[in-house]
Each structure stands twice: as C-alpha cells, then as structure tokens.
Short mmCIF file of C-alpha atoms in Angstrom, two decimals:
data_model
loop_
_atom_site.label_atom_id
_atom_site.label_comp_id
_atom_site.label_asym_id
_atom_site.label_seq_id
_atom_site.Cartn_x
_atom_site.Cartn_y
_atom_site.Cartn_z
CA UNK A 1 -12.84 -32.72 3.93
CA UNK A 2 -11.59 -32.11 -0.05
CA UNK A 3 -13.43 -31.63 -2.56
CA UNK A 4 -12.50 -32.07 -6.13
CA UNK A 5 -14.57 -30.00 -7.84
CA UNK A 6 -15.10 -27.37 -5.20
CA UNK A 7 -10.98 -26.80 -5.47
CA UNK A 8 -11.34 -26.47 -9.03
CA UNK A 9 -14.21 -23.71 -8.69
CA UNK A 10 -11.93 -21.79 -6.19
CA UNK A 11 -9.27 -21.85 -7.76
CA UNK A 12 -10.76 -21.01 -10.98
CA UNK A 13 -12.46 -17.77 -8.20
CA UNK A 14 -8.57 -17.08 -6.97
CA UNK A 15 -7.90 -14.84 -9.57
CA UNK A 16 -11.08 -12.94 -9.50
CA UNK A 17 -10.87 -13.11 -5.70
CA UNK A 18 -7.50 -10.95 -5.92
CA UNK A 19 -9.53 -8.05 -7.19
CA UNK A 20 -11.63 -5.98 -5.58
CA UNK A 21 -15.08 -7.14 -7.13
CA UNK A 22 -17.22 -3.53 -6.11
CA UNK A 23 -14.86 -1.80 -8.49
CA UNK A 24 -14.88 -4.74 -11.33
CA UNK A 25 -18.65 -3.97 -10.33
CA UNK A 26 -18.44 0.19 -10.98
CA UNK A 27 -15.61 -1.06 -14.89
CA UNK A 28 -18.51 -3.18 -15.46
CA UNK A 29 -21.27 -0.52 -15.82
CA UNK A 30 -19.89 1.20 -18.79
CA UNK A 31 -19.76 0.45 -22.25
CA UNK A 32 -16.22 -0.19 -23.53
CA UNK A 33 -15.59 2.81 -25.13
CA UNK A 34 -17.06 5.16 -23.26
CA UNK A 35 -15.08 4.36 -20.12
CA UNK A 36 -10.91 3.90 -22.15
CA UNK A 37 -13.08 7.23 -23.30
CA UNK A 38 -13.34 8.26 -20.07
CA UNK A 39 -10.49 7.32 -18.70
CA UNK A 40 -7.75 8.26 -21.76
CA UNK A 41 -9.67 11.89 -21.47
CA UNK A 42 -8.09 12.02 -17.50
CA UNK A 43 -4.56 10.55 -18.13
CA UNK A 44 -4.83 13.29 -20.36
CA UNK A 45 -5.50 16.23 -18.30
CA UNK A 46 -3.11 14.90 -15.65
CA UNK A 47 -0.51 14.76 -18.07
CA UNK A 48 -1.22 18.00 -19.19
CA UNK A 49 -1.38 19.50 -15.93
CA UNK A 50 2.30 17.17 -14.57
CA UNK A 51 3.63 18.31 -17.40
CA UNK A 52 3.23 22.09 -16.76
CA UNK A 53 4.20 21.70 -13.86
CA UNK A 54 7.32 19.75 -14.76
CA UNK A 55 7.53 22.78 -16.74
CA UNK A 56 7.63 26.08 -14.11
CA UNK A 57 10.34 24.06 -12.31
CA UNK A 58 11.89 23.54 -15.57
CA UNK A 59 11.58 27.91 -15.97
CA UNK A 60 12.46 28.52 -12.23
CA UNK A 61 15.43 26.38 -12.44
CA UNK A 62 17.33 28.37 -15.72
CA UNK A 63 15.28 31.60 -14.67
CA UNK A 64 18.50 33.38 -14.71
CA UNK A 65 20.06 31.95 -17.81
CA UNK A 66 16.93 32.39 -19.74
CA UNK A 67 16.68 36.01 -18.91
CA UNK A 68 19.82 36.26 -19.11
CA UNK A 69 19.76 35.03 -22.99
CA UNK A 70 15.74 35.70 -24.00
CA UNK A 71 16.89 37.86 -26.90
CA UNK A 72 19.17 36.07 -28.52
CA UNK A 73 17.86 32.43 -28.32
CA UNK A 74 15.05 31.64 -30.66
CA UNK A 75 11.96 31.32 -29.21
CA UNK A 76 9.82 30.00 -32.27
CA UNK A 77 12.52 27.28 -31.96
CA UNK A 78 12.84 26.84 -28.13
CA UNK A 79 8.13 26.95 -28.01
CA UNK A 80 8.39 24.66 -30.49
CA UNK A 81 10.43 22.75 -28.35
CA UNK A 82 8.92 22.30 -25.52
CA UNK A 83 5.76 21.53 -27.47
CA UNK A 84 6.88 18.11 -28.74
CA UNK A 85 8.02 17.50 -25.53
CA UNK A 86 4.75 17.75 -24.56
CA UNK A 87 2.59 16.34 -27.34
CA UNK A 88 5.07 13.12 -26.37
CA UNK A 89 5.02 12.90 -22.86
CA UNK A 90 0.84 13.00 -22.92
CA UNK A 91 0.70 10.84 -26.25
CA UNK A 92 3.15 7.98 -23.91
CA UNK A 93 1.40 8.49 -21.19
CA UNK A 94 -2.23 8.63 -23.23
CA UNK A 95 -0.84 5.28 -24.76
CA UNK A 96 -0.10 3.29 -21.60
CA UNK A 97 -2.75 4.40 -19.33
CA UNK A 98 -4.74 3.26 -22.75
CA UNK A 99 -3.47 0.17 -22.40
CA UNK A 100 -3.76 -0.05 -18.08
CA UNK A 101 -7.41 0.80 -18.68
CA UNK A 102 -8.04 -1.81 -21.34
CA UNK A 103 -6.47 -4.65 -19.46
CA UNK A 104 -8.50 -3.77 -16.63
CA UNK A 105 -11.86 -3.47 -18.58
CA UNK A 106 -11.75 -6.78 -20.09
CA UNK A 107 -10.62 -8.32 -17.39
CA UNK A 108 -12.97 -6.63 -15.02
CA UNK A 109 -16.06 -7.96 -16.95
CA UNK A 110 -14.61 -11.50 -18.02
CA UNK A 111 -13.92 -12.07 -13.54
CA UNK A 112 -16.96 -10.62 -12.92
CA UNK A 113 -19.22 -13.09 -15.67
CA UNK A 114 -17.38 -15.93 -14.24
CA UNK A 115 -17.38 -15.27 -10.86
CA UNK A 116 -21.50 -14.99 -11.11
CA UNK A 117 -21.63 -18.23 -12.89
CA UNK A 118 -19.60 -19.63 -10.04
CA UNK A 119 -20.40 -17.85 -7.15
CA UNK A 120 -23.79 -19.72 -7.98
CA UNK A 121 -21.94 -23.08 -9.39
CA UNK A 122 -20.27 -23.10 -5.62
CA UNK A 123 -23.51 -22.28 -3.46
CA UNK A 124 -25.14 -25.45 -5.05
CA UNK A 125 -22.05 -27.67 -4.08
CA UNK A 126 -22.30 -26.93 -0.60
CA UNK A 127 -25.87 -27.39 -0.48
CA UNK A 128 -25.45 -30.77 -2.27
CA UNK A 129 -22.58 -31.26 0.47
CA UNK A 130 -24.99 -29.79 3.46
CA UNK A 131 -27.62 -32.61 2.31
CA UNK A 132 -24.94 -35.17 2.43
CA UNK B 1 2.33 -22.12 19.78
CA UNK B 2 -1.51 -22.86 20.84
CA UNK B 3 -2.86 -20.11 22.51
CA UNK B 4 -1.10 -17.78 20.12
CA UNK B 5 -3.24 -19.82 17.95
CA UNK B 6 -6.00 -18.58 20.05
CA UNK B 7 -5.48 -15.66 20.85
CA UNK B 8 -5.49 -15.00 17.08
CA UNK B 9 -9.21 -17.16 16.88
CA UNK B 10 -10.50 -14.42 20.02
CA UNK B 11 -8.88 -11.58 18.68
CA UNK B 12 -10.99 -12.34 14.38
CA UNK B 13 -13.66 -13.15 16.58
CA UNK B 14 -13.75 -10.29 18.39
CA UNK B 15 -13.44 -7.43 15.06
CA UNK B 16 -15.72 -10.05 13.63
CA UNK B 17 -18.31 -8.14 16.29
CA UNK B 18 -17.34 -4.66 17.05
CA UNK B 19 -16.35 -4.41 12.77
CA UNK B 20 -18.31 -0.82 13.10
CA UNK B 21 -16.66 0.30 15.36
CA UNK B 22 -13.49 -1.05 15.09
CA UNK B 23 -12.34 0.26 11.30
CA UNK B 24 -12.89 3.69 12.86
CA UNK B 25 -10.96 3.87 15.94
CA UNK B 26 -8.24 1.84 13.70
CA UNK B 27 -8.22 4.13 11.08
CA UNK B 28 -8.96 7.32 14.38
CA UNK B 29 -5.36 5.50 15.65
CA UNK B 30 -3.18 5.72 12.38
CA UNK B 31 -3.75 9.52 10.97
CA UNK B 32 -3.90 10.82 15.35
CA UNK B 33 0.12 8.42 15.65
CA UNK B 34 1.45 9.36 11.12
CA UNK B 35 0.10 13.16 11.93
CA UNK B 36 1.19 13.08 15.67
CA UNK B 37 5.09 11.71 14.03
CA UNK B 38 5.41 13.99 10.95
CA UNK B 39 4.56 17.15 13.14
CA UNK B 40 7.53 15.64 16.38
CA UNK B 41 9.77 15.65 12.70
CA UNK B 42 9.12 18.90 10.49
CA UNK B 43 7.15 20.69 13.18
CA UNK B 44 7.38 24.16 11.88
CA UNK B 45 4.20 25.98 12.15
CA UNK B 46 2.70 25.62 15.09
CA UNK B 47 -1.27 26.34 14.34
CA UNK B 48 -0.66 22.57 13.28
CA UNK B 49 1.11 21.50 15.91
CA UNK B 50 -1.64 21.56 18.03
CA UNK B 51 -3.80 18.76 19.84
CA UNK B 52 -6.83 19.94 18.81
CA UNK B 53 -5.80 20.44 14.98
CA UNK B 54 -4.68 17.12 14.91
CA UNK B 55 -6.47 15.60 16.74
CA UNK B 56 -9.80 16.79 14.72
CA UNK B 57 -8.18 15.43 11.05
CA UNK B 58 -7.23 12.17 13.15
CA UNK B 59 -11.10 12.46 13.13
CA UNK B 60 -12.19 13.20 10.12
CA UNK B 61 -9.55 10.63 8.63
CA UNK B 62 -11.54 7.88 11.07
CA UNK B 63 -15.39 8.27 8.47
CA UNK B 64 -13.90 9.26 5.19
CA UNK B 65 -11.29 6.39 2.99
CA UNK B 66 -7.85 5.36 3.83
CA UNK B 67 -6.38 7.15 1.38
CA UNK B 68 -8.25 10.54 3.16
CA UNK B 69 -5.31 10.38 5.37
CA UNK B 70 -2.94 10.44 2.79
CA UNK B 71 -4.28 13.79 1.72
CA UNK B 72 -4.30 15.15 4.78
CA UNK B 73 -0.89 13.82 5.91
CA UNK B 74 0.30 15.47 2.66
CA UNK B 75 -1.13 18.26 3.49
CA UNK B 76 -0.04 19.18 6.85
CA UNK B 77 3.82 18.33 5.43
CA UNK B 78 3.05 20.79 2.87
CA UNK B 79 1.90 23.31 6.11
CA UNK B 80 5.13 22.72 7.91
CA UNK B 81 7.25 23.15 4.76
CA UNK B 82 5.49 26.03 4.26
CA UNK B 83 6.26 27.70 7.51
CA UNK B 84 10.15 26.35 6.90
CA UNK B 85 10.55 27.93 3.52
CA UNK B 86 8.33 28.69 0.54
CA UNK B 87 10.78 26.67 -2.17
CA UNK B 88 11.18 23.83 -0.41
CA UNK B 89 7.34 23.48 -0.10
CA UNK B 90 6.69 23.98 -3.91
CA UNK B 91 9.23 21.32 -4.45
CA UNK B 92 7.72 19.28 -2.55
CA UNK B 93 3.87 20.25 -3.70
CA UNK B 94 5.35 19.75 -7.26
CA UNK B 95 6.02 15.79 -6.42
CA UNK B 96 3.10 15.06 -4.16
CA UNK B 97 1.05 16.74 -7.15
CA UNK B 98 3.68 14.61 -9.69
CA UNK B 99 2.29 11.80 -7.44
CA UNK B 100 -1.42 12.01 -6.82
CA UNK B 101 -1.88 12.54 -11.46
CA UNK B 102 0.32 10.45 -12.44
CA UNK B 103 0.89 7.40 -10.78
CA UNK B 104 -2.17 6.44 -7.65
CA UNK B 105 -5.05 7.44 -10.47
CA UNK B 106 -3.61 3.46 -11.72
CA UNK B 107 -3.35 1.56 -7.65
CA UNK B 108 -5.55 3.66 -5.64
CA UNK B 109 -4.98 1.17 -3.58
CA UNK B 110 -1.30 0.55 -2.74
CA UNK B 111 -1.60 4.81 -2.03
CA UNK B 112 -1.18 3.67 1.74
CA UNK B 113 2.30 2.17 1.29
CA UNK B 114 3.71 5.98 0.57
CA UNK B 115 2.88 6.90 4.12
CA UNK B 116 3.61 4.47 6.19
CA UNK B 117 7.63 4.36 4.40
CA UNK B 118 8.66 7.46 5.69
CA UNK B 119 7.30 6.28 9.12
CA UNK B 120 8.96 2.91 9.25
CA UNK B 121 11.78 5.16 7.92
CA UNK B 122 11.12 7.53 11.29
CA UNK B 123 11.04 4.68 13.62
CA UNK B 124 14.74 3.47 11.61
CA UNK B 125 12.74 0.62 10.30
CA UNK B 126 12.71 1.45 6.89
CA UNK B 127 13.25 -2.24 5.90
CA UNK B 128 10.21 -4.13 6.45
CA UNK B 129 7.90 -1.86 4.20
CA UNK B 130 9.64 -3.85 0.67
CA UNK B 131 9.29 -7.23 2.47
CA UNK B 132 6.10 -6.72 4.00
CA UNK B 133 4.47 -5.19 0.34
CA UNK B 134 6.00 -7.94 -1.43
CA UNK B 135 4.05 -10.68 1.01
CA UNK B 136 0.96 -8.79 0.69
CA UNK B 137 1.02 -7.25 -2.24
CA UNK B 138 1.79 -6.81 -5.97
CA UNK B 139 4.68 -6.35 -8.64
CA UNK B 140 3.49 -3.14 -8.74
CA UNK B 141 3.24 -2.01 -5.27
CA UNK B 142 7.15 -1.09 -5.67
CA UNK B 143 6.19 1.83 -7.04
CA UNK B 144 4.67 3.72 -4.38
CA UNK B 145 7.51 2.11 -1.95
CA UNK B 146 10.12 3.86 -4.56
CA UNK B 147 7.41 7.16 -4.23
CA UNK B 148 7.55 6.79 -0.43
CA UNK B 149 11.64 6.31 -0.72
CA UNK B 150 11.79 9.38 -2.48
CA UNK B 151 9.26 11.51 -0.20
CA UNK B 152 11.30 10.85 2.57
CA UNK B 153 14.59 11.29 1.49
CA UNK B 154 13.00 14.90 -0.33
CA UNK B 155 11.92 15.89 3.03
CA UNK B 156 14.40 15.35 5.32
CA UNK B 157 17.08 16.76 3.01
CA UNK B 158 15.55 20.22 3.29
CA UNK B 159 15.00 19.65 7.05
CA UNK B 160 18.68 19.04 6.88
CA UNK B 161 20.05 21.41 5.29
CA UNK B 162 18.25 24.21 7.52
CA UNK B 163 21.13 25.52 7.82
CA UNK B 164 22.33 26.27 4.46
CA UNK B 165 19.06 27.16 3.40
CA UNK B 166 18.63 30.25 6.27
CA UNK B 167 22.26 31.13 4.62
CA UNK B 168 20.64 32.48 1.61
CA UNK B 169 20.14 36.02 1.12
CA UNK B 170 16.51 37.27 2.23
CA UNK B 171 15.63 37.98 -2.51
CA UNK B 172 17.39 34.73 -3.25
CA UNK B 173 14.39 32.24 -3.98
CA UNK B 174 15.69 30.96 -6.76
CA UNK B 175 19.41 30.12 -5.68
CA UNK B 176 17.56 28.34 -2.80
CA UNK B 177 14.95 26.18 -5.03
CA UNK B 178 18.33 25.51 -7.28
CA UNK B 179 20.28 24.25 -4.57
CA UNK B 180 16.68 22.20 -3.40
CA UNK B 181 16.63 20.23 -6.53
CA UNK B 182 20.01 19.25 -7.20
CA UNK B 183 19.79 18.36 -3.38
CA UNK B 184 17.35 15.97 -3.93
CA UNK B 185 18.52 15.06 -7.77
CA UNK B 186 22.06 14.42 -6.41
CA UNK B 187 20.63 12.41 -3.33
CA UNK B 188 22.62 8.84 -3.96
CA UNK B 189 21.46 7.59 -1.57
CA UNK B 190 17.94 8.41 -1.76
CA UNK B 191 18.93 5.96 -5.55
CA UNK B 192 20.41 3.53 -3.87
CA UNK B 193 17.24 2.90 -1.35
CA UNK B 194 14.87 3.48 -4.41
CA UNK B 195 17.23 -0.18 -6.30
CA UNK B 196 17.50 -1.66 -3.48
CA UNK B 197 13.24 -1.78 -2.33
CA UNK B 198 12.87 -2.35 -5.51
CA UNK B 199 14.39 -5.51 -6.42
CA UNK B 200 13.71 -6.79 -2.34
CA UNK B 201 9.78 -5.75 -2.90
CA UNK B 202 10.40 -7.57 -6.03
CA UNK B 203 12.27 -10.99 -4.78
CA UNK B 204 9.81 -11.24 -2.27
CA UNK B 205 6.35 -10.93 -3.59
CA UNK B 206 7.99 -13.82 -6.34
CA UNK B 207 9.85 -16.39 -3.85
CA UNK B 208 6.40 -16.15 -2.02
CA UNK B 209 3.93 -17.04 -4.67
CA UNK B 210 6.47 -20.70 -5.43
CA UNK B 211 4.79 -23.91 -4.48
CA UNK B 212 7.53 -24.42 -2.01
CA UNK B 213 6.75 -25.37 2.12
CA UNK B 214 7.75 -22.27 3.97
CA UNK B 215 7.96 -19.94 0.83
CA UNK B 216 6.93 -17.34 3.17
CA UNK B 217 9.72 -17.32 5.02
CA UNK B 218 12.10 -18.08 2.87
CA UNK B 219 10.71 -14.97 1.26
CA UNK B 220 11.38 -12.85 4.03
CA UNK B 221 14.78 -14.36 4.54
CA UNK B 222 16.24 -14.03 1.28
CA UNK B 223 14.48 -10.42 0.75
CA UNK B 224 16.32 -9.20 3.73
CA UNK B 225 19.14 -10.64 2.81
CA UNK B 226 19.05 -9.58 -1.01
CA UNK B 227 18.26 -5.60 0.82
CA UNK B 228 20.89 -5.46 2.86
CA UNK B 229 23.34 -7.24 -0.35
CA UNK B 230 22.13 -4.30 -2.42
CA UNK B 231 22.69 -1.91 -0.02
CA UNK B 232 25.93 -2.74 1.02
CA UNK B 233 27.55 -2.36 -2.67
CA UNK B 234 25.42 1.24 -2.32
CA UNK B 235 27.80 1.97 0.04
CA UNK B 236 31.20 0.71 -1.00
CA UNK B 237 30.12 2.17 -5.01
CA UNK B 238 28.45 5.23 -4.08
CA UNK B 239 29.43 6.71 -0.28
CA UNK B 240 26.23 6.12 1.28
CA UNK B 241 26.87 7.37 4.25
CA UNK B 242 24.51 4.42 5.94
CA UNK B 243 25.29 2.94 9.27
CA UNK B 244 25.95 -0.47 9.01
CA UNK B 245 24.98 -1.22 12.59
CA UNK B 246 21.20 0.22 12.33
CA UNK B 247 21.22 -1.77 8.62
CA UNK B 248 21.40 -5.08 9.84
CA UNK B 249 19.91 -4.25 12.84
CA UNK B 250 17.01 -2.61 10.94
CA UNK B 251 17.03 -5.66 8.60
CA UNK B 252 16.66 -8.05 12.13
CA UNK B 253 13.90 -6.90 13.52
CA UNK B 254 12.43 -5.95 10.01
CA UNK B 255 12.05 -10.09 9.30
CA UNK B 256 10.58 -10.46 12.59
CA UNK B 257 7.70 -7.76 11.87
CA UNK B 258 7.09 -9.94 8.88
CA UNK B 259 7.26 -13.33 10.51
CA UNK B 260 4.03 -11.00 13.61
CA UNK B 261 2.71 -11.08 9.53
CA UNK B 262 2.77 -13.61 8.63
CA UNK B 263 1.91 -15.05 12.02
CA UNK B 264 -2.03 -13.44 10.98
CA UNK B 265 -2.34 -12.90 7.18
CA UNK B 266 -0.36 -17.18 6.18
CA UNK B 267 -0.75 -19.34 9.06
CA UNK B 268 -0.44 -23.02 7.65
CA UNK B 269 0.69 -26.35 9.18
CA UNK B 270 2.97 -27.96 6.46
CA UNK B 271 3.24 -30.88 8.14
CA UNK B 272 -0.55 -31.91 6.38
CA UNK B 273 0.36 -30.82 2.69
CA UNK B 274 -2.17 -33.23 1.10
CA UNK B 275 -1.95 -33.30 -2.35
CA UNK B 276 -4.45 -33.83 -5.20
CA UNK B 277 -4.85 -34.41 -9.23
CA UNK B 278 -7.26 -34.96 -11.82
CA UNK B 279 -8.23 -33.04 -14.75
CA UNK B 280 -11.88 -31.67 -16.21
CA UNK B 281 -11.70 -30.81 -20.36
CA UNK B 282 -9.72 -28.09 -19.56
CA UNK B 283 -7.22 -28.53 -17.47
CA UNK B 284 -4.69 -30.38 -15.27
CA UNK B 285 -4.99 -29.89 -11.99
CA UNK B 286 -1.75 -30.59 -9.66
CA UNK B 287 -3.50 -29.13 -6.68
CA UNK B 288 -1.19 -28.75 -3.72
CA UNK B 289 -3.67 -27.95 -0.41
CA UNK B 290 -1.86 -26.71 2.95
CA UNK B 291 -4.29 -26.58 5.53
CA UNK B 292 -4.49 -23.86 7.67
CA UNK B 293 -3.66 -23.86 11.27
CA UNK B 294 -7.04 -23.23 13.81
CA UNK B 295 -8.04 -23.33 16.90
CA UNK B 296 -11.53 -22.89 17.67
CA UNK B 297 -11.26 -20.86 20.50
CA UNK B 298 -12.85 -21.91 23.98
CA UNK B 299 -15.73 -20.12 25.00
CA UNK B 300 -16.37 -19.03 28.16
CA UNK B 301 -19.78 -19.99 29.98
CA UNK B 302 -20.92 -18.83 33.62
CA UNK B 303 -23.67 -20.56 34.10
CA UNK B 304 -26.03 -18.88 37.44
CA UNK B 305 -27.13 -21.96 39.24
CA UNK B 306 -30.52 -21.23 40.82
CA UNK B 307 -31.82 -22.85 43.84
CA UNK B 308 -35.47 -23.28 44.02
CA UNK B 309 -37.06 -20.89 46.95
CA UNK B 310 -38.69 -24.63 48.48
CA UNK B 311 -35.68 -26.33 48.71
CA UNK B 312 -34.07 -23.39 50.79
CA UNK B 313 -36.99 -23.75 53.16
CA UNK B 314 -36.27 -27.09 52.82
CA UNK B 315 -33.38 -27.49 54.09
CA UNK B 316 -33.67 -24.72 56.51
CA UNK B 317 -35.97 -26.27 57.92
CA UNK B 318 -34.02 -29.14 58.58
CA UNK B 319 -30.90 -26.90 60.06
CA UNK B 320 -33.46 -26.47 62.81
#
C-alpha cells in the first residue's frame, strides 16, 4: 500500500542514494579546509605530471625543428611562454577540481545529515506500520 | 513473461545467497574475457599471451577492486604495444596517464566504461555503450565513453598502420612518433564517433529521466536513432568509411541488449501506475508511483514421507 509519509521520506532520500554512502562518510570525516586543500594539492601534482608529459611529447614531435632553430630562437621567451602555459593549465585544472570537490564536500555533508535523520524516521514509520 | 520474471527472481535469490562467491567469480570472468580479447586483438608479446599469465592476472583482479582490472588491461595493452613499436607504446602511455591523472580522479566509478567501450568495438556492438551508460549512468559517463572511443581508435590506428611503421628506417623513431600523433589527431572517424556517442548518452539520460510512461524504451530508441543519424551525417561530411549495414544492424542489436538490461534494472508495470498528491510545510508533491513487476518465485520442496515401522510390519502381516 502507498504510504504518503513514507513516500515523502523516500523522495527526499532518493537524492542521497544516487551517491555512494561509504564515500560520503569518508569525506565527512575531514574538515572542509583540510579536504579541499588536500584534493587541490593532489590536482596540482597530477596537472604538473600531465603537463610535463604533454610538453615532452611536444618537444619530441617538434624535435628536428627545435634542434635546427635552437641558436636562432629566443630561449628565454620560449621558456617564459612554456611556464605561462603551465601556470594557466594548472590553475584552470586546480580551479575546476576546487569547484568539483567543494561541491562534493558540501553535498556529502548535507546528505549525510539528512540521510541519518531520514533513516531513523523511516525505520520508525515501518515499525509503526508493522504494529498495525 | 511470467516465466522470465520467475527466472529473474530466482537469479536474484541465487545471487543474494552466494554473493560472497559470485562477485569474485564475475570479476574473474570479466578480467579473463577482457584480457583474452586484448590478447587476440593485439597479441604481440607472446609472454603476455600465455594462459598462465592471463589466469594469474585474472585471479588477481577477482579479489581487487574493479578499477584494478582497468589498470591491468591498460598495462597488458602497453606491453603488447611495446613489443609492436616503442613509439606507439609511448603515445598510448601518455594517453592512459592523462586519462588516469586528469579525469579518473573525479569519477572513479565510471572507469570500467573505458575498458568496456573498446571491447564492445571488438565485438562490433559499440553502439550499446552510450545507450547502456545513459540508462544506468550519469551525463558525466559521456567522458568515460569518449575516452574509451579515443583509446580504441588510437590503438586500432596503430595496429592498422603496422606496415607503414615497419617501413620506416631503423633510426626513424622521431618520424614514427610524428606519424602516429598525426594519424591520431587527423582521425575524423574518431571525432565523429565521439560526438555521436556523447550526444546519444546525454539524450538517453535525459529522456529516461522524463516522467512519461515507457521512458526507458523511448530513450533507447531515440538514442539509437540519434546515434545512427549523427554517424551517417559524419559519413557524408567527412567520408568516415563507416559500414552502414554494420551501423544499422549493430544499433538494432544494441537496442535489444539495452532492452535486456532494462528487464533486469528497471522492470515496471505502467498499467498499475498510481498518482498521488500531497503537501508538507515546504513542498507540494505530485508523485507518480509505478509499481515494479514482481512475482514470488515458487519454491520446490522435497517432502519425504516416512512410514512408521509399525505400519510396515502391520501391512506385511496383512499380506501374509
């Protein structure tokens, strides 16, 4: 039978259940700043490695031209442009991951709190229904 | 239909009872099949092709998390490519590392789609991936499926141009490297397929979430048609050398497979839909409740009827 109150609860809980409970508990055990800091540092490290790889591939691809032009080109300018590219890439990736993890943290905390409350309520409702 | 539902219930019950053993066995089989398929498609390194190695790797995968299977599959692929040509292995390594470093940090749940997409390509039913992931995943699964497409086309391009790569001089590593990168970046088929799959997945996702009856079936068919449409347009615009017959047959098979998936994941009876309305302090609720199709699996019971010894003796006496 349809039970109005139970449906209300389950509707609210559905948003939580789409995410994983275990992961949220893990996220919830951090302070916000700690969690975000840690994730952004990890992102910067992976962005750095990724950039180094792409840069190495770029150098290999243009190896012959670079070797031919190495005395003609302005190495300082080239280095500067590479560093600027690196900074832009890392910053964009870090900002994206900051956003993603900020969202993840907020939703984890919020839903955990709601979920625990709702679980209690739901089990109470089932109990009440069983008694009938 | 009832028989199928009974079968599903029995399957569920069976899984519930033996979950502890069935999950590792499932992972083991998945790893075994994936590794064997990789070996038969690009088996250049004979050491990796030996059955013992495959068996040991699959056994390892059966007890470790799902993502480990993906890492093993990537490593085996790299091993084969290394034997094939160092430059190809280098390019593949860069692509794999970029995927792992930049994307899979955000959504580790979808990683398996990257493995399944190339495998479905080998089985000639790649069109099932965007539909299936749209049905059970989120719009972000599109990135995983797109990565899978890139991995498949990259590797198949490398293998396809084996004769050209072998024709390069012994010290032509740089040219080979350049040739591979150029080939990947100018592969129009790959880009068309990526666009088609991403669009299909997103459309399937949004259609199946609609509150209309038979949303899942509508989503599958719409997705399948959209996929065909975009791929055909790509064929006309860029001459992608796509087999049109294969596309249509593959799409039909994919929709049928998605239908099977629906049977197991989302089996509801629209004829018994109930609509209820109520409110609380914060919201009005317009709830449409569609009951799931369920049957109780009949239980077979073996009943032994024991005749008491006394009665047997009595019967014997009567006969005499």
